Amino acid sequence: MGETVFSKIIRKEIPAQILYEDDEILAFKDIAPQAPIHILIIPKKEIPTVNHITEQDVHLVGKLFLVAQKLAKEFGVDSSGYRLVVNCNSDAGQAVYHLHLHLLAGRKFSWPPG
Ligand code: AMP
């Protein structure tokens, strides 16, 4: 599995609406939002899927959640609620093989998911 469009976003070779950035993490608006708030939170390190996470990535993966928490507060949905989604491989509908957390908010979500 090689580089994806997200690597180009990290390198600022293609545009994105960036909402958070540090040396390890980037968060930007999803190009095809599935909710009023739809943000992707990604590690800058290329990790294709959840299956590729290693012990060395534990801190990095934890940071994805802390950034999600921070953005949820900033967007004022920390109390009303939000959904975090990670798709892994084809049955889950993963389209971009660079690990990412979807932060979805601003409407009610059903369960079980579709
Ligand atoms: P997944 O199906 O979990 O792999 O989700 C990939 C997500 O990346 C989808 O929600 C796409 O809309 C989103 N996406 C793909 N290309 C871009 C892009 N250039 N900028 C922002 N979001 C993107």
PDB file of C-alpha atoms and ligand atoms in Angstrom:
ATOM      1  CA  MET A   1       0.000   0.000   0.000  1.00  0.00           C
ATOM      2  CA  GLY A   2       1.514   3.263  -1.087  1.00  0.00           C
ATOM      3  CA  GLU A   3       0.907   6.890  -0.600  1.00  0.00           C
ATOM      4  CA  THR A   4      -2.627   8.309  -0.706  1.00  0.00           C
ATOM      5  CA  VAL A   5      -4.247  11.668  -1.318  1.00  0.00           C
ATOM      6  CA  PHE A   6      -3.860  12.366   2.409  1.00  0.00           C
ATOM      7  CA  SER A   7      -0.048  12.464   2.024  1.00  0.00           C
ATOM      8  CA  LYS A   8      -0.514  15.212  -0.542  1.00  0.00           C
ATOM      9  CA  ILE A   9      -2.751  17.100   1.891  1.00  0.00           C
ATOM     10  CA  ILE A  10      -0.101  16.708   4.618  1.00  0.00           C
ATOM     11  CA  ARG A  11       2.535  18.147   2.266  1.00  0.00           C
ATOM     12  CA  LYS A  12       0.079  20.936   1.235  1.00  0.00           C
ATOM     13  CA  GLU A  13       0.291  19.834  -2.389  1.00  0.00           C
ATOM     14  CA  ILE A  14      -3.488  19.804  -2.623  1.00  0.00           C
ATOM     15  CA  PRO A  15      -5.793  22.090  -0.682  1.00  0.00           C
ATOM     16  CA  ALA A  16      -7.806  21.176   2.383  1.00  0.00           C
ATOM     17  CA  GLN A  17      -9.642  23.127   5.051  1.00  0.00           C
ATOM     18  CA  ILE A  18      -7.236  22.449   7.877  1.00  0.00           C
ATOM     19  CA  LEU A  19      -8.664  22.815  11.384  1.00  0.00           C
ATOM     20  CA  TYR A  20      -5.792  21.483  13.472  1.00  0.00           C
ATOM     21  CA  GLU A  21      -2.129  20.723  12.892  1.00  0.00           C
ATOM     22  CA  ASP A  22       0.865  19.772  14.983  1.00  0.00           C
ATOM     23  CA  ASP A  23       4.024  17.829  14.215  1.00  0.00           C
ATOM     24  CA  GLU A  24       2.216  14.485  14.314  1.00  0.00           C
ATOM     25  CA  ILE A  25      -1.461  15.087  13.525  1.00  0.00           C
ATOM     26  CA  LEU A  26      -3.546  16.905  10.929  1.00  0.00           C
ATOM     27  CA  ALA A  27      -7.311  17.504  10.955  1.00  0.00           C
ATOM     28  CA  PHE A  28      -9.284  18.853   8.008  1.00  0.00           C
ATOM     29  CA  LYS A  29     -12.862  19.013   6.704  1.00  0.00           C
ATOM     30  CA  ASP A  30     -14.088  16.011   4.742  1.00  0.00           C
ATOM     31  CA  ILE A  31     -14.607  16.874   1.078  1.00  0.00           C
ATOM     32  CA  ALA A  32     -17.954  15.002   0.994  1.00  0.00           C
ATOM     33  CA  PRO A  33     -19.504  15.682   4.404  1.00  0.00           C
ATOM     34  CA  GLN A  34     -21.972  13.134   5.756  1.00  0.00           C
ATOM     35  CA  ALA A  35     -23.097  15.436   8.578  1.00  0.00           C
ATOM     36  CA  PRO A  36     -23.092  19.198   9.258  1.00  0.00           C
ATOM     37  CA  ILE A  37     -19.715  18.678  10.945  1.00  0.00           C
ATOM     38  CA  HIS A  38     -17.478  16.064   9.291  1.00  0.00           C
ATOM     39  CA  ILE A  39     -13.786  16.275  10.081  1.00  0.00           C
ATOM     40  CA  LEU A  40     -10.996  13.805   9.334  1.00  0.00           C
ATOM     41  CA  ILE A  41      -8.246  13.460  11.914  1.00  0.00           C
ATOM     42  CA  ILE A  42      -5.132  11.729  10.634  1.00  0.00           C
ATOM     43  CA  PRO A  43      -1.622  10.900  11.788  1.00  0.00           C
ATOM     44  CA  LYS A  44       1.073  12.366   9.547  1.00  0.00           C
ATOM     45  CA  LYS A  45       2.747   8.974   9.695  1.00  0.00           C
ATOM     46  CA  GLU A  46       1.512   6.706   6.896  1.00  0.00           C
ATOM     47  CA  ILE A  47      -0.417   3.904   8.602  1.00  0.00           C
ATOM     48  CA  PRO A  48      -2.693   2.288   5.976  1.00  0.00           C
ATOM     49  CA  THR A  49      -5.318   0.660   8.232  1.00  0.00           C
ATOM     50  CA  VAL A  50      -6.082  -0.200  11.852  1.00  0.00           C
ATOM     51  CA  ASN A  51      -4.454  -3.559  11.084  1.00  0.00           C
ATOM     52  CA  HIS A  52      -1.128  -1.773  10.636  1.00  0.00           C
ATOM     53  CA  ILE A  53      -1.076  -0.026  14.041  1.00  0.00           C
ATOM     54  CA  THR A  54       1.853  -1.202  16.195  1.00  0.00           C
ATOM     55  CA  GLU A  55       2.887  -0.760  19.830  1.00  0.00           C
ATOM     56  CA  GLN A  56       5.039   2.157  18.667  1.00  0.00           C
ATOM     57  CA  ASP A  57       1.905   3.961  17.480  1.00  0.00           C
ATOM     58  CA  VAL A  58      -0.036   3.749  20.757  1.00  0.00           C
ATOM     59  CA  HIS A  59       0.720   7.348  21.779  1.00  0.00           C
ATOM     60  CA  LEU A  60       0.020   8.646  18.273  1.00  0.00           C
ATOM     61  CA  VAL A  61      -3.321   6.838  18.049  1.00  0.00           C
ATOM     62  CA  GLY A  62      -4.279   8.179  21.476  1.00  0.00           C
ATOM     63  CA  LYS A  63      -3.559  11.689  20.222  1.00  0.00           C
ATOM     64  CA  LEU A  64      -6.104  11.249  17.420  1.00  0.00           C
ATOM     65  CA  PHE A  65      -8.759  10.957  20.121  1.00  0.00           C
ATOM     66  CA  LEU A  66      -7.466  13.960  22.059  1.00  0.00           C
ATOM     67  CA  VAL A  67      -7.625  16.068  18.902  1.00  0.00           C
ATOM     68  CA  ALA A  68     -11.174  14.782  18.270  1.00  0.00           C
ATOM     69  CA  GLN A  69     -12.115  15.796  21.819  1.00  0.00           C
ATOM     70  CA  LYS A  70     -10.598  19.274  21.346  1.00  0.00           C
ATOM     71  CA  LEU A  71     -12.370  19.834  18.013  1.00  0.00           C
ATOM     72  CA  ALA A  72     -15.691  18.599  19.438  1.00  0.00           C
ATOM     73  CA  LYS A  73     -15.353  21.231  22.181  1.00  0.00           C
ATOM     74  CA  GLU A  74     -14.412  23.941  19.679  1.00  0.00           C
ATOM     75  CA  PHE A  75     -17.441  23.123  17.528  1.00  0.00           C
ATOM     76  CA  GLY A  76     -19.674  23.048  20.615  1.00  0.00           C
ATOM     77  CA  VAL A  77     -20.811  19.444  20.226  1.00  0.00           C
ATOM     78  CA  ASP A  78     -18.960  17.856  23.136  1.00  0.00           C
ATOM     79  CA  SER A  79     -22.127  17.825  25.253  1.00  0.00           C
ATOM     80  CA  SER A  80     -24.745  17.232  22.551  1.00  0.00           C
ATOM     81  CA  GLY A  81     -22.690  14.388  21.120  1.00  0.00           C
ATOM     82  CA  TYR A  82     -20.703  13.223  18.162  1.00  0.00           C
ATOM     83  CA  ARG A  83     -19.672  10.018  16.462  1.00  0.00           C
ATOM     84  CA  LEU A  84     -16.121   8.838  15.836  1.00  0.00           C
ATOM     85  CA  VAL A  85     -15.702   6.285  13.045  1.00  0.00           C
ATOM     86  CA  VAL A  86     -12.730   4.333  11.722  1.00  0.00           C
ATOM     87  CA  ASN A  87     -13.344   2.173   8.661  1.00  0.00           C
ATOM     88  CA  CYS A  88     -10.997  -0.752   8.123  1.00  0.00           C
ATOM     89  CA  ASN A  89     -10.771  -2.449   4.726  1.00  0.00           C
ATOM     90  CA  SER A  90     -13.439  -3.105   2.131  1.00  0.00           C
ATOM     91  CA  ASP A  91     -16.396  -4.447   4.141  1.00  0.00           C
ATOM     92  CA  ALA A  92     -16.290  -1.272   6.236  1.00  0.00           C
ATOM     93  CA  GLY A  93     -16.030   0.878   3.116  1.00  0.00           C
ATOM     94  CA  GLN A  94     -12.523   2.199   3.660  1.00  0.00           C
ATOM     95  CA  ALA A  95     -11.677   4.275   0.591  1.00  0.00           C
ATOM     96  CA  VAL A  96      -8.445   5.991   1.627  1.00  0.00           C
ATOM     97  CA  TYR A  97      -5.719   3.706   2.938  1.00  0.00           C
ATOM     98  CA  HIS A  98      -4.221   6.179   5.387  1.00  0.00           C
ATOM     99  CA  LEU A  99      -5.555   5.779   8.932  1.00  0.00           C
ATOM    100  CA  HIS A 100      -8.165   8.410   9.790  1.00  0.00           C
ATOM    101  CA  LEU A 101     -10.747   9.120  12.433  1.00  0.00           C
ATOM    102  CA  HIS A 102     -14.037  10.565  11.155  1.00  0.00           C
ATOM    103  CA  LEU A 103     -15.534  13.101  13.558  1.00  0.00           C
ATOM    104  CA  LEU A 104     -19.233  13.407  12.683  1.00  0.00           C
ATOM    105  CA  ALA A 105     -21.624  15.761  14.456  1.00  0.00           C
ATOM    106  CA  GLY A 106     -24.468  18.214  14.100  1.00  0.00           C
ATOM    107  CA  ARG A 107     -27.265  15.704  13.613  1.00  0.00           C
ATOM    108  CA  LYS A 108     -28.559  12.519  15.222  1.00  0.00           C
ATOM    109  CA  PHE A 109     -26.993   9.227  14.162  1.00  0.00           C
ATOM    110  CA  SER A 110     -28.819   5.942  14.084  1.00  0.00           C
ATOM    111  CA  TRP A 111     -27.646   2.633  15.498  1.00  0.00           C
ATOM    112  CA  PRO A 112     -26.905   0.090  14.148  1.00  0.00           C
ATOM    113  CA  PRO A 113     -24.961   1.974  11.477  1.00  0.00           C
ATOM    114  CA  GLY A 114     -25.712   1.352   7.817  1.00  0.00           C
TER     115      GLY A 114
HETATM  116  P1  AMP B   1     -13.022   6.151   4.377  1.00  0.00           P
HETATM  117  O1  AMP B   1     -14.170   5.637   3.554  1.00  0.00           O
HETATM  118  O2  AMP B   1     -13.160   5.887   5.838  1.00  0.00           O
HETATM  119  O3  AMP B   1     -11.683   5.706   3.813  1.00  0.00           O
HETATM  120  O4  AMP B   1     -13.105   7.724   4.257  1.00  0.00           O
HETATM  121  C1  AMP B   1     -12.345   8.490   3.379  1.00  0.00           C
HETATM  122  C2  AMP B   1     -12.893   9.883   3.448  1.00  0.00           C
HETATM  123  O5  AMP B   1     -11.955  10.762   2.834  1.00  0.00           O
HETATM  124  C3  AMP B   1     -14.223  10.084   2.744  1.00  0.00           C
HETATM  125  O6  AMP B   1     -15.188  10.536   3.674  1.00  0.00           O
HETATM  126  C4  AMP B   1     -13.917  11.122   1.667  1.00  0.00           C
HETATM  127  O7  AMP B   1     -14.967  12.019   1.457  1.00  0.00           O
HETATM  128  C5  AMP B   1     -12.680  11.802   2.240  1.00  0.00           C
HETATM  129  N1  AMP B   1     -11.799  12.419   1.276  1.00  0.00           N
HETATM  130  C6  AMP B   1     -11.281  11.859   0.153  1.00  0.00           C
HETATM  131  N2  AMP B   1     -10.499  12.736  -0.495  1.00  0.00           N
HETATM  132  C7  AMP B   1     -10.504  13.873   0.241  1.00  0.00           C
HETATM  133  C8  AMP B   1      -9.889  15.148   0.113  1.00  0.00           C
HETATM  134  N3  AMP B   1      -9.090  15.441  -0.919  1.00  0.00           N
HETATM  135  N4  AMP B   1     -10.122  16.083   1.063  1.00  0.00           N
HETATM  136  C9  AMP B   1     -10.928  15.811   2.094  1.00  0.00           C
HETATM  137  N5  AMP B   1     -11.538  14.618   2.289  1.00  0.00           N
HETATM  138  C10 AMP B   1     -11.325  13.674   1.380  1.00  0.00           C
END
